[in-house]
GROMACS .gro file of N, CA and C in nm:
model
  537
    1MET      N    1   1.004  -0.468   1.283
    1MET     CA    2   1.097  -0.568   1.236
    1MET      C    3   1.146  -0.534   1.093
    2THR      N    4   1.279  -0.533   1.081
    2THR     CA    5   1.336  -0.502   0.950
    2THR      C    6   1.368  -0.631   0.878
    3VAL      N    7   1.335  -0.640   0.757
    3VAL     CA    8   1.367  -0.761   0.677
    3VAL      C    9   1.450  -0.717   0.557
    4LYS      N   10   1.568  -0.776   0.549
    4LYS     CA   11   1.654  -0.754   0.427
    4LYS      C   12   1.616  -0.858   0.326
    5THR      N   13   1.598  -0.814   0.207
    5THR     CA   14   1.556  -0.902   0.103
    5THR      C   15   1.613  -0.858  -0.031
    6LYS      N   16   1.619  -0.946  -0.128
    6LYS     CA   17   1.657  -0.904  -0.263
    6LYS      C   18   1.544  -0.825  -0.327
    7LYS      N   19   1.579  -0.736  -0.409
    7LYS     CA   20   1.479  -0.654  -0.484
    7LYS      C   21   1.391  -0.746  -0.566
    8PRO      N   22   1.273  -0.704  -0.598
    8PRO     CA   23   1.188  -0.784  -0.690
    8PRO      C   24   1.256  -0.814  -0.820
    9THR      N   25   1.331  -0.717  -0.877
    9THR     CA   26   1.413  -0.739  -0.993
    9THR      C   27   1.542  -0.652  -0.975
   10LEU      N   28   1.640  -0.673  -1.061
   10LEU     CA   29   1.760  -0.597  -1.051
   10LEU      C   30   1.741  -0.450  -1.092
   11THR      N   31   1.828  -0.368  -1.041
   11THR     CA   32   1.825  -0.227  -1.088
   11THR      C   33   1.880  -0.215  -1.228
   12ALA      N   34   1.865  -0.103  -1.288
   12ALA     CA   35   1.907  -0.083  -1.423
   12ALA      C   36   2.052  -0.111  -1.446
   13ASP      N   37   2.139  -0.084  -1.347
   13ASP     CA   38   2.281  -0.114  -1.363
   13ASP      C   39   2.319  -0.258  -1.340
   14GLY      N   40   2.222  -0.341  -1.306
   14GLY     CA   41   2.245  -0.484  -1.291
   14GLY      C   42   2.303  -0.522  -1.156
   15SER      N   43   2.331  -0.429  -1.066
   15SER     CA   44   2.390  -0.458  -0.938
   15SER      C   45   2.287  -0.522  -0.850
   16ASP      N   46   2.335  -0.603  -0.762
   16ASP     CA   47   2.245  -0.667  -0.664
   16ASP      C   48   2.306  -0.666  -0.524
   17ASP      N   49   2.385  -0.562  -0.496
   17ASP     CA   50   2.453  -0.556  -0.367
   17ASP      C   51   2.389  -0.459  -0.268
   18ASP      N   52   2.280  -0.397  -0.306
   18ASP     CA   53   2.208  -0.307  -0.218
   18ASP      C   54   2.069  -0.362  -0.192
   19PRO      N   55   2.052  -0.442  -0.087
   19PRO     CA   56   1.923  -0.511  -0.065
   19PRO      C   57   1.814  -0.410  -0.033
   20LEU      N   58   1.694  -0.452  -0.070
   20LEU     CA   59   1.578  -0.377  -0.037
   20LEU      C   60   1.542  -0.412   0.110
   21LEU      N   61   1.516  -0.307   0.190
   21LEU     CA   62   1.482  -0.324   0.328
   21LEU      C   63   1.334  -0.291   0.348
   22LEU      N   64   1.258  -0.384   0.398
   22LEU     CA   65   1.117  -0.365   0.424
   22LEU      C   66   1.098  -0.368   0.578
   23ARG      N   67   1.020  -0.269   0.628
   23ARG     CA   68   0.998  -0.259   0.773
   23ARG      C   69   0.879  -0.173   0.804
   24GLN      N   70   0.839  -0.178   0.930
   24GLN     CA   71   0.739  -0.081   0.981
   24GLN      C   72   0.797   0.055   0.976
   25PRO      N   73   0.721   0.155   0.947
   25PRO     CA   74   0.775   0.292   0.949
   25PRO      C   75   0.795   0.337   1.094
   26THR      N   76   0.877   0.438   1.111
   26THR     CA   77   0.901   0.502   1.238
   26THR      C   78   0.884   0.656   1.219
   27MET      N   79   0.886   0.724   1.328
   27MET     CA   80   0.871   0.871   1.322
   27MET      C   81   0.972   0.934   1.230
   28SER      N   82   1.092   0.880   1.226
   28SER     CA   83   1.197   0.935   1.141
   28SER      C   84   1.166   0.918   0.990
   29ASP      N   85   1.069   0.842   0.957
   29ASP     CA   86   1.029   0.824   0.814
   29ASP      C   87   0.928   0.928   0.768
   30GLY      N   88   0.861   1.000   0.858
   30GLY     CA   89   0.751   1.088   0.829
   30GLY      C   90   0.780   1.190   0.717
   31ALA      N   91   0.891   1.261   0.725
   31ALA     CA   92   0.927   1.361   0.623
   31ALA      C   93   0.958   1.298   0.487
   32ALA      N   94   1.028   1.183   0.496
   32ALA     CA   95   1.063   1.113   0.364
   32ALA      C   96   0.933   1.058   0.299
   33VAL      N   97   0.836   1.011   0.378
   33VAL     CA   98   0.712   0.963   0.325
   33VAL      C   99   0.641   1.077   0.255
   34TYR      N  100   0.634   1.195   0.325
   34TYR     CA  101   0.571   1.312   0.265
   34TYR      C  102   0.635   1.344   0.132
   35LYS      N  103   0.768   1.347   0.126
   35LYS     CA  104   0.835   1.379  -0.002
   35LYS      C  105   0.811   1.277  -0.108
   36LEU      N  106   0.804   1.148  -0.069
   36LEU     CA  107   0.773   1.043  -0.167
   36LEU      C  108   0.635   1.060  -0.225
   37ILE      N  109   0.538   1.086  -0.139
   37ILE     CA  110   0.394   1.102  -0.189
   37ILE      C  111   0.390   1.224  -0.281
   38GLN      N  112   0.461   1.329  -0.241
   38GLN     CA  113   0.466   1.455  -0.318
   38GLN      C  114   0.522   1.424  -0.459
   39ALA      N  115   0.613   1.329  -0.473
   39ALA     CA  116   0.672   1.298  -0.600
   39ALA      C  117   0.594   1.190  -0.679
   40CYS      N  118   0.476   1.151  -0.627
   40CYS     CA  119   0.403   1.043  -0.688
   40CYS      C  120   0.260   1.086  -0.731
   41PRO      N  121   0.246   1.183  -0.820
   41PRO     CA  122   0.116   1.214  -0.868
   41PRO      C  123   0.058   1.094  -0.939
   42PRO      N  124  -0.071   1.064  -0.933
   42PRO     CA  125  -0.178   1.155  -0.885
   42PRO      C  126  -0.213   1.132  -0.739
   43LEU      N  127  -0.127   1.071  -0.657
   43LEU     CA  128  -0.167   1.053  -0.518
   43LEU      C  129  -0.194   1.188  -0.447
   44ASP      N  130  -0.294   1.184  -0.361
   44ASP     CA  131  -0.326   1.303  -0.282
   44ASP      C  132  -0.220   1.321  -0.173
   45LEU      N  133  -0.167   1.440  -0.168
   45LEU     CA  134  -0.064   1.473  -0.067
   45LEU      C  135  -0.136   1.521   0.060
   46ASN      N  136  -0.116   1.447   0.169
   46ASN     CA  137  -0.163   1.490   0.301
   46ASN      C  138  -0.060   1.575   0.366
   47SER      N  139  -0.088   1.628   0.485
   47SER     CA  140   0.013   1.704   0.557
   47SER      C  141   0.122   1.614   0.611
   48ASN      N  142   0.239   1.675   0.637
   48ASN     CA  143   0.349   1.599   0.698
   48ASN      C  144   0.302   1.543   0.833
   49TYR      N  145   0.217   1.610   0.901
   49TYR     CA  146   0.161   1.562   1.031
   49TYR      C  147   0.087   1.432   1.011
   50VAL      N  148   0.008   1.420   0.909
   50VAL     CA  149  -0.067   1.296   0.881
   50VAL      C  150   0.027   1.182   0.860
   51TYR      N  151   0.134   1.203   0.785
   51TYR     CA  152   0.232   1.097   0.760
   51TYR      C  153   0.309   1.061   0.891
   52LEU      N  154   0.335   1.160   0.975
   52LEU     CA  155   0.393   1.130   1.107
   52LEU      C  156   0.297   1.040   1.187
   53LEU      N  157   0.168   1.069   1.182
   53LEU     CA  158   0.074   0.983   1.253
   53LEU      C  159   0.070   0.840   1.199
   54LEU      N  160   0.071   0.832   1.069
   54LEU     CA  161   0.073   0.700   1.007
   54LEU      C  162   0.197   0.622   1.041
   55CYS      N  163   0.308   0.692   1.049
   55CYS     CA  164   0.438   0.623   1.077
   55CYS      C  165   0.452   0.589   1.224
   56THR      N  166   0.368   0.644   1.311
   56THR     CA  167   0.380   0.616   1.454
   56THR      C  168   0.253   0.542   1.503
   57GLN      N  169   0.141   0.602   1.489
   57GLN     CA  170   0.016   0.545   1.544
   57GLN      C  171  -0.042   0.429   1.463
   58PHE      N  172  -0.002   0.421   1.335
   58PHE     CA  173  -0.053   0.316   1.248
   58PHE      C  174   0.064   0.232   1.188
   59ALA      N  175   0.175   0.238   1.251
   59ALA     CA  176   0.295   0.169   1.200
   59ALA      C  177   0.274   0.018   1.176
   60SER      N  178   0.197  -0.041   1.266
   60SER     CA  179   0.184  -0.189   1.252
   60SER      C  180   0.102  -0.231   1.128
   61THR      N  181   0.037  -0.139   1.065
   61THR     CA  182  -0.037  -0.173   0.943
   61THR      C  183   0.014  -0.094   0.822
   62CYS      N  184   0.134  -0.032   0.835
   62CYS     CA  185   0.198   0.037   0.723
   62CYS      C  186   0.332  -0.024   0.701
   63ILE      N  187   0.389   0.004   0.587
   63ILE     CA  188   0.517  -0.051   0.549
   63ILE      C  189   0.601   0.049   0.466
   64VAL      N  190   0.730   0.049   0.489
   64VAL     CA  191   0.820   0.129   0.407
   64VAL      C  192   0.926   0.039   0.345
   65ALA      N  193   0.972   0.081   0.234
   65ALA     CA  194   1.081   0.013   0.159
   65ALA      C  195   1.196   0.105   0.140
   66HIS      N  196   1.311   0.066   0.178
   66HIS     CA  197   1.437   0.148   0.165
   66HIS      C  198   1.534   0.072   0.081
   67GLN      N  199   1.604   0.146  -0.003
   67GLN     CA  200   1.716   0.091  -0.081
   67GLN      C  201   1.819   0.202  -0.090
   68ASN      N  202   1.945   0.161  -0.066
   68ASN     CA  203   2.053   0.256  -0.076
   68ASN      C  204   2.028   0.382   0.018
   69HIS      N  205   1.972   0.353   0.132
   69HIS     CA  206   1.943   0.459   0.233
   69HIS      C  207   1.841   0.559   0.181
   70GLN      N  208   1.760   0.519   0.088
   70GLN     CA  209   1.654   0.612   0.033
   70GLN      C  210   1.523   0.542   0.047
   71LEU      N  211   1.421   0.617   0.085
   71LEU     CA  212   1.284   0.560   0.089
   71LEU      C  213   1.234   0.546  -0.054
   72VAL      N  214   1.200   0.422  -0.092
   72VAL     CA  215   1.153   0.398  -0.230
   72VAL      C  216   1.012   0.344  -0.237
   73GLY      N  217   0.946   0.316  -0.120
   73GLY     CA  218   0.812   0.268  -0.124
   73GLY      C  219   0.742   0.290   0.010
   74PHE      N  220   0.611   0.303   0.006
   74PHE     CA  221   0.530   0.325   0.125
   74PHE      C  222   0.391   0.277   0.101
   75ILE      N  223   0.337   0.203   0.193
   75ILE     CA  224   0.191   0.169   0.191
   75ILE      C  225   0.136   0.206   0.326
   76SER      N  226   0.027   0.285   0.322
   76SER     CA  227  -0.046   0.321   0.443
   76SER      C  228  -0.174   0.241   0.444
   77ALA      N  229  -0.204   0.188   0.560
   77ALA     CA  230  -0.327   0.105   0.576
   77ALA      C  231  -0.366   0.109   0.723
   78TYR      N  232  -0.486   0.068   0.747
   78TYR     CA  233  -0.534   0.059   0.886
   78TYR      C  234  -0.637  -0.053   0.895
   79GLN      N  235  -0.650  -0.109   1.014
   79GLN     CA  236  -0.748  -0.204   1.041
   79GLN      C  237  -0.879  -0.136   1.074
   80GLN      N  238  -0.985  -0.175   1.012
   80GLN     CA  239  -1.111  -0.109   1.038
   80GLN      C  240  -1.172  -0.152   1.170
   81PRO      N  241  -1.204  -0.056   1.259
   81PRO     CA  242  -1.252  -0.096   1.392
   81PRO      C  243  -1.379  -0.180   1.389
   82GLU      N  244  -1.464  -0.152   1.294
   82GLU     CA  245  -1.592  -0.223   1.286
   82GLU      C  246  -1.585  -0.351   1.203
   83LYS      N  247  -1.469  -0.368   1.140
   83LYS     CA  248  -1.445  -0.493   1.058
   83LYS      C  249  -1.309  -0.538   1.089
   84GLN      N  250  -1.290  -0.611   1.196
   84GLN     CA  251  -1.156  -0.654   1.242
   84GLN      C  252  -1.082  -0.737   1.143
   85ASN      N  253  -1.151  -0.801   1.054
   85ASN     CA  254  -1.080  -0.888   0.954
   85ASN      C  255  -1.051  -0.818   0.822
   86THR      N  256  -1.066  -0.686   0.821
   86THR     CA  257  -1.049  -0.604   0.699
   86THR      C  258  -0.939  -0.503   0.716
   87LEU      N  259  -0.848  -0.497   0.619
   87LEU     CA  260  -0.742  -0.397   0.615
   87LEU      C  261  -0.781  -0.298   0.505
   88PHE      N  262  -0.789  -0.171   0.545
   88PHE     CA  263  -0.812  -0.066   0.440
   88PHE      C  264  -0.681  -0.005   0.397
   89VAL      N  265  -0.648  -0.019   0.271
   89VAL     CA  266  -0.525   0.040   0.219
   89VAL      C  267  -0.556   0.180   0.169
   90CYS      N  268  -0.488   0.278   0.224
   90CYS     CA  269  -0.509   0.419   0.192
   90CYS      C  270  -0.427   0.462   0.073
   91GLN      N  271  -0.297   0.444   0.079
   91GLN     CA  272  -0.211   0.488  -0.029
   91GLN      C  273  -0.099   0.385  -0.054
   92VAL      N  274  -0.062   0.376  -0.179
   92VAL     CA  275   0.051   0.293  -0.221
   92VAL      C  276   0.139   0.382  -0.304
   93ALA      N  277   0.263   0.400  -0.260
   93ALA     CA  278   0.355   0.494  -0.335
   93ALA      C  279   0.487   0.417  -0.363
   94VAL      N  280   0.531   0.430  -0.485
   94VAL     CA  281   0.658   0.373  -0.527
   94VAL      C  282   0.741   0.479  -0.598
   95HIS      N  283   0.863   0.497  -0.554
   95HIS     CA  284   0.955   0.592  -0.618
   95HIS      C  285   0.969   0.557  -0.766
   96GLU      N  286   0.976   0.659  -0.847
   96GLU     CA  287   0.982   0.634  -0.993
   96GLU      C  288   1.096   0.545  -1.034
   97SER      N  289   1.209   0.540  -0.959
   97SER     CA  290   1.321   0.457  -0.996
   97SER      C  291   1.288   0.309  -0.977
   98MET      N  292   1.183   0.278  -0.903
   98MET     CA  293   1.148   0.141  -0.871
   98MET      C  294   1.019   0.096  -0.936
   99ARG      N  295   0.958   0.179  -1.013
   99ARG     CA  296   0.830   0.141  -1.078
   99ARG      C  297   0.851   0.038  -1.183
  100GLY      N  298   0.750  -0.044  -1.202
  100GLY     CA  299   0.756  -0.153  -1.302
  100GLY      C  300   0.833  -0.276  -1.260
  101GLN      N  301   0.877  -0.282  -1.132
  101GLN     CA  302   0.959  -0.391  -1.085
  101GLN      C  303   0.879  -0.482  -0.983
  102GLY      N  304   0.754  -0.447  -0.963
  102GLY     CA  305   0.674  -0.530  -0.871
  102GLY      C  306   0.685  -0.493  -0.725
  103LEU      N  307   0.742  -0.375  -0.693
  103LEU     CA  308   0.762  -0.335  -0.556
  103LEU      C  309   0.632  -0.317  -0.478
  104ALA      N  310   0.533  -0.258  -0.537
  104ALA     CA  311   0.406  -0.240  -0.469
  104ALA      C  312   0.342  -0.370  -0.424
  105GLN      N  313   0.340  -0.466  -0.520
  105GLN     CA  314   0.288  -0.600  -0.490
  105GLN      C  315   0.369  -0.668  -0.380
  106TYR      N  316   0.501  -0.654  -0.389
  106TYR     CA  317   0.593  -0.717  -0.296
  106TYR      C  318   0.569  -0.660  -0.154
  107MET      N  319   0.553  -0.526  -0.143
  107MET     CA  320   0.527  -0.463  -0.012
  107MET      C  321   0.396  -0.508   0.044
  108LEU      N  322   0.292  -0.511  -0.041
  108LEU     CA  323   0.162  -0.551   0.006
  108LEU      C  324   0.160  -0.694   0.053
  109GLU      N  325   0.227  -0.783  -0.018
  109GLU     CA  326   0.233  -0.925   0.024
  109GLU      C  327   0.313  -0.931   0.159
  110HIS      N  328   0.420  -0.862   0.166
  110HIS     CA  329   0.502  -0.861   0.292
  110HIS      C  330   0.421  -0.812   0.410
  111LEU      N  331   0.343  -0.706   0.388
  111LEU     CA  332   0.258  -0.653   0.493
  111LEU      C  333   0.158  -0.755   0.540
  112LEU      N  334   0.096  -0.828   0.450
  112LEU     CA  335  -0.002  -0.927   0.484
  112LEU      C  336   0.051  -1.047   0.554
  113LYS      N  337   0.184  -1.069   0.547
  113LYS     CA  338   0.249  -1.177   0.615
  113LYS      C  339   0.280  -1.149   0.762
  114ARG      N  340   0.264  -1.027   0.805
  114ARG     CA  341   0.292  -0.993   0.944
  114ARG      C  342   0.200  -1.077   1.037
  115SER      N  343   0.257  -1.127   1.145
  115SER     CA  344   0.182  -1.208   1.237
  115SER      C  345   0.064  -1.130   1.296
  116THR      N  346   0.078  -0.997   1.311
  116THR     CA  347  -0.028  -0.916   1.368
  116THR      C  348  -0.144  -0.895   1.270
  117LEU      N  349  -0.125  -0.936   1.146
  117LEU     CA  350  -0.231  -0.921   1.044
  117LEU      C  351  -0.276  -1.057   0.991
  118GLU      N  352  -0.240  -1.166   1.055
  118GLU     CA  353  -0.275  -1.297   1.001
  118GLU      C  354  -0.422  -1.325   0.996
  119HIS      N  355  -0.502  -1.247   1.074
  119HIS     CA  356  -0.644  -1.265   1.075
  119HIS      C  357  -0.718  -1.188   0.964
  120ILE      N  358  -0.641  -1.110   0.889
  120ILE     CA  359  -0.706  -1.027   0.783
  120ILE      C  360  -0.753  -1.119   0.666
  121LYS      N  361  -0.879  -1.104   0.633
  121LYS     CA  362  -0.943  -1.183   0.527
  121LYS      C  363  -0.986  -1.099   0.410
  122PHE      N  364  -0.994  -0.968   0.430
  122PHE     CA  365  -1.042  -0.879   0.325
  122PHE      C  366  -0.952  -0.755   0.316
  123ILE      N  367  -0.930  -0.710   0.198
  123ILE     CA  368  -0.861  -0.583   0.173
  123ILE      C  369  -0.964  -0.492   0.107
  124GLU      N  370  -0.970  -0.369   0.156
  124GLU     CA  371  -1.053  -0.268   0.095
  124GLU      C  372  -0.968  -0.147   0.059
  125THR      N  373  -1.000  -0.080  -0.047
  125THR     CA  374  -0.932   0.040  -0.086
  125THR      C  375  -1.023   0.118  -0.178
  126THR      N  376  -0.991   0.245  -0.202
  126THR     CA  377  -1.061   0.320  -0.306
  126THR      C  378  -0.957   0.354  -0.414
  127VAL      N  379  -0.995   0.345  -0.534
  127VAL     CA  380  -0.909   0.375  -0.645
  127VAL      C  381  -0.984   0.451  -0.755
  128ASP      N  382  -0.926   0.561  -0.793
  128ASP     CA  383  -0.983   0.640  -0.907
  128ASP      C  384  -0.990   0.552  -1.027
  129PRO      N  385  -1.102   0.556  -1.100
  129PRO     CA  386  -1.118   0.472  -1.220
  129PRO      C  387  -1.007   0.490  -1.322
  130GLU      N  388  -0.940   0.606  -1.324
  130GLU     CA  389  -0.834   0.635  -1.419
  130GLU      C  390  -0.694   0.590  -1.369
  131ASN      N  391  -0.687   0.542  -1.246
  131ASN     CA  392  -0.555   0.502  -1.192
  131ASN      C  393  -0.535   0.356  -1.226
  132HIS      N  394  -0.492   0.331  -1.346
  132HIS     CA  395  -0.479   0.193  -1.401
  132HIS      C  396  -0.374   0.113  -1.326
  133ALA      N  397  -0.265   0.175  -1.286
  133ALA     CA  398  -0.159   0.100  -1.216
  133ALA      C  399  -0.210   0.043  -1.081
  134SER      N  400  -0.284   0.125  -1.008
  134SER     CA  401  -0.339   0.077  -0.878
  134SER      C  402  -0.444  -0.030  -0.904
  135ARG      N  403  -0.525  -0.013  -1.004
  135ARG     CA  404  -0.625  -0.115  -1.029
  135ARG      C  405  -0.557  -0.247  -1.067
  136ARG      N  406  -0.451  -0.244  -1.144
  136ARG     CA  407  -0.381  -0.367  -1.180
  136ARG      C  408  -0.320  -0.434  -1.057
  137LEU      N  409  -0.268  -0.353  -0.966
  137LEU     CA  410  -0.208  -0.402  -0.842
  137LEU      C  411  -0.311  -0.481  -0.762
  138PHE      N  412  -0.428  -0.427  -0.743
  138PHE     CA  413  -0.533  -0.496  -0.665
  138PHE      C  414  -0.599  -0.614  -0.741
  139GLN      N  415  -0.607  -0.604  -0.872
  139GLN     CA  416  -0.654  -0.717  -0.951
  139GLN      C  417  -0.557  -0.834  -0.940
  140LYS      N  418  -0.427  -0.802  -0.945
  140LYS     CA  419  -0.326  -0.908  -0.932
  140LYS      C  420  -0.333  -0.971  -0.791
  141LEU      N  421  -0.353  -0.891  -0.690
  141LEU     CA  422  -0.364  -0.941  -0.551
  141LEU      C  423  -0.482  -1.038  -0.542
  142ALA      N  424  -0.594  -1.001  -0.598
  142ALA     CA  425  -0.712  -1.085  -0.598
  142ALA      C  426  -0.686  -1.219  -0.669
  143ARG      N  427  -0.623  -1.209  -0.786
  143ARG     CA  428  -0.591  -1.335  -0.859
  143ARG      C  429  -0.496  -1.421  -0.779
  144GLN      N  430  -0.395  -1.363  -0.723
  144GLN     CA  431  -0.296  -1.438  -0.650
  144GLN      C  432  -0.361  -1.513  -0.532
  145HIS      N  433  -0.457  -1.455  -0.472
  145HIS     CA  434  -0.526  -1.514  -0.354
  145HIS      C  435  -0.653  -1.593  -0.392
  146ARG      N  436  -0.674  -1.600  -0.526
  146ARG     CA  437  -0.794  -1.663  -0.576
  146ARG      C  438  -0.916  -1.609  -0.501
  147ALA      N  439  -0.918  -1.474  -0.490
  147ALA     CA  440  -1.025  -1.407  -0.413
  147ALA      C  441  -1.105  -1.318  -0.511
  148GLU      N  442  -1.225  -1.293  -0.473
  148GLU     CA  443  -1.317  -1.211  -0.550
  148GLU      C  444  -1.279  -1.064  -0.533
  149LEU      N  445  -1.286  -0.987  -0.639
  149LEU     CA  446  -1.270  -0.843  -0.636
  149LEU      C  447  -1.404  -0.784  -0.673
  150VAL      N  448  -1.462  -0.710  -0.581
  150VAL     CA  449  -1.592  -0.649  -0.599
  150VAL      C  450  -1.572  -0.499  -0.601
  151GLU      N  451  -1.630  -0.428  -0.698
  151GLU     CA  452  -1.625  -0.283  -0.698
  151GLU      C  453  -1.763  -0.227  -0.663
  152LEU      N  454  -1.767  -0.137  -0.566
  152LEU     CA  455  -1.888  -0.080  -0.512
  152LEU      C  456  -1.882   0.073  -0.517
  153ASP      N  457  -1.995   0.132  -0.534
  153ASP     CA  458  -1.998   0.278  -0.529
  153ASP      C  459  -1.962   0.320  -0.387
  154PHE      N  460  -1.884   0.427  -0.376
  154PHE     CA  461  -1.844   0.473  -0.246
  154PHE      C  462  -1.833   0.622  -0.246
  155PHE      N  463  -1.714   0.682  -0.260
  155PHE     CA  464  -1.704   0.829  -0.259
  155PHE      C  465  -1.748   0.879  -0.398
  156GLN      N  466  -1.846   0.971  -0.397
  156GLN     CA  467  -1.899   1.028  -0.518
  156GLN      C  468  -1.848   1.174  -0.534
  157SER      N  469  -1.872   1.229  -0.646
  157SER     CA  470  -1.824   1.363  -0.676
  157SER      C  471  -1.864   1.465  -0.572
  158GLU      N  472  -1.986   1.456  -0.522
  158GLU     CA  473  -2.026   1.554  -0.420
  158GLU      C  474  -1.955   1.549  -0.287
  159HIS      N  475  -1.881   1.439  -0.266
  159HIS     CA  476  -1.806   1.423  -0.141
  159HIS      C  477  -1.670   1.496  -0.145
  160PHE      N  478  -1.624   1.531  -0.264
  160PHE     CA  479  -1.494   1.594  -0.281
  160PHE      C  480  -1.503   1.743  -0.310
  161VAL      N  481  -1.390   1.809  -0.285
  161VAL     CA  482  -1.383   1.949  -0.319
  161VAL      C  483  -1.382   1.967  -0.471
  162LYS      N  484  -1.294   1.887  -0.535
  162LYS     CA  485  -1.285   1.881  -0.681
  162LYS      C  486  -1.362   1.756  -0.730
  163PRO      N  487  -1.443   1.769  -0.834
  163PRO     CA  488  -1.523   1.655  -0.877
  163PRO      C  489  -1.437   1.533  -0.913
  164GLN      N  490  -1.462   1.420  -0.854
  164GLN     CA  491  -1.401   1.296  -0.885
  164GLN      C  492  -1.485   1.184  -0.819
  165VAL      N  493  -1.455   1.064  -0.853
  165VAL     CA  494  -1.520   0.946  -0.784
  165VAL      C  495  -1.411   0.852  -0.743
  166GLU      N  496  -1.438   0.779  -0.634
  166GLU     CA  497  -1.346   0.678  -0.584
  166GLU      C  498  -1.428   0.559  -0.540
  167PRO      N  499  -1.447   0.464  -0.631
  167PRO     CA  500  -1.525   0.340  -0.593
  167PRO      C  501  -1.439   0.264  -0.490
  168LEU      N  502  -1.516   0.184  -0.415
  168LEU     CA  503  -1.450   0.095  -0.313
  168LEU      C  504  -1.421  -0.039  -0.385
  169LEU      N  505  -1.297  -0.084  -0.370
  169LEU     CA  506  -1.264  -0.221  -0.416
  169LEU      C  507  -1.252  -0.306  -0.292
  170ARG      N  508  -1.322  -0.419  -0.295
  170ARG     CA  509  -1.318  -0.517  -0.182
  170ARG      C  510  -1.267  -0.648  -0.236
  171ILE      N  511  -1.160  -0.696  -0.176
  171ILE     CA  512  -1.096  -0.821  -0.218
  171ILE      C  513  -1.106  -0.922  -0.103
  172GLY      N  514  -1.155  -1.035  -0.136
  172GLY     CA  515  -1.156  -1.140  -0.031
  172GLY      C  516  -1.257  -1.251  -0.062
  173PRO      N  517  -1.259  -1.350   0.020
  173PRO     CA  518  -1.161  -1.370   0.132
  173PRO      C  519  -1.023  -1.408   0.077
  174LEU      N  520  -0.920  -1.355   0.150
  174LEU     CA  521  -0.780  -1.382   0.114
  174LEU      C  522  -0.738  -1.521   0.157
  175ARG      N  523  -0.657  -1.576   0.077
  175ARG     CA  524  -0.594  -1.704   0.114
  175ARG      C  525  -0.445  -1.680   0.133
  176THR      N  526  -0.407  -1.632   0.254
  176THR     CA  527  -0.269  -1.587   0.276
  176THR      C  528  -0.170  -1.700   0.270
  177HIS      N  529  -0.208  -1.823   0.289
  177HIS     CA  530  -0.109  -1.929   0.277
  177HIS      C  531  -0.051  -1.947   0.136
  178LEU      N  532  -0.112  -1.882   0.037
  178LEU     CA  533  -0.064  -1.890  -0.099
  178LEU      C  534   0.057  -1.798  -0.119
  179LEU      N  535   0.083  -1.709  -0.030
  179LEU     CA  536   0.194  -1.613  -0.052
  179LEU      C  537   0.325  -1.678  -0.036
   0.00000   0.00000   0.00000
């Protein structure tokens, strides 16, 4: 389902005639998603094949944002098989031209409003301790839903090729009627 909506805020030129389009990704988005992630360090770049899988096999739990016929945002997520009420958010990417306008939060909220995800009560994700923008995004989501945000040890340095840590952030229970 494609939803036309106004942008979270106006573009730099002040125009408001090119609406932001939010929808489930399709196979034709795979290459553009790959290029967007590539342009969004420090996000880990997966193969184009992985993004094609996300855009087809996991489309119901992912979202893309288009503006002016350009992909400007992407969230990949999946429902955890062993935790049916939990959505695991893998990556959140926003084109640099749209950063600072609330697009990531807007996409996440829109994703949670899907009827196929109305049973979701918890969000889980991993975030590098140095990724302050992502941490703020999930802190804001927790505040908005008046939900607890718990940080747990998860991926440790020995799990990665290059030393790093990715703690698990768990937010919930969500109160989706607040959106």
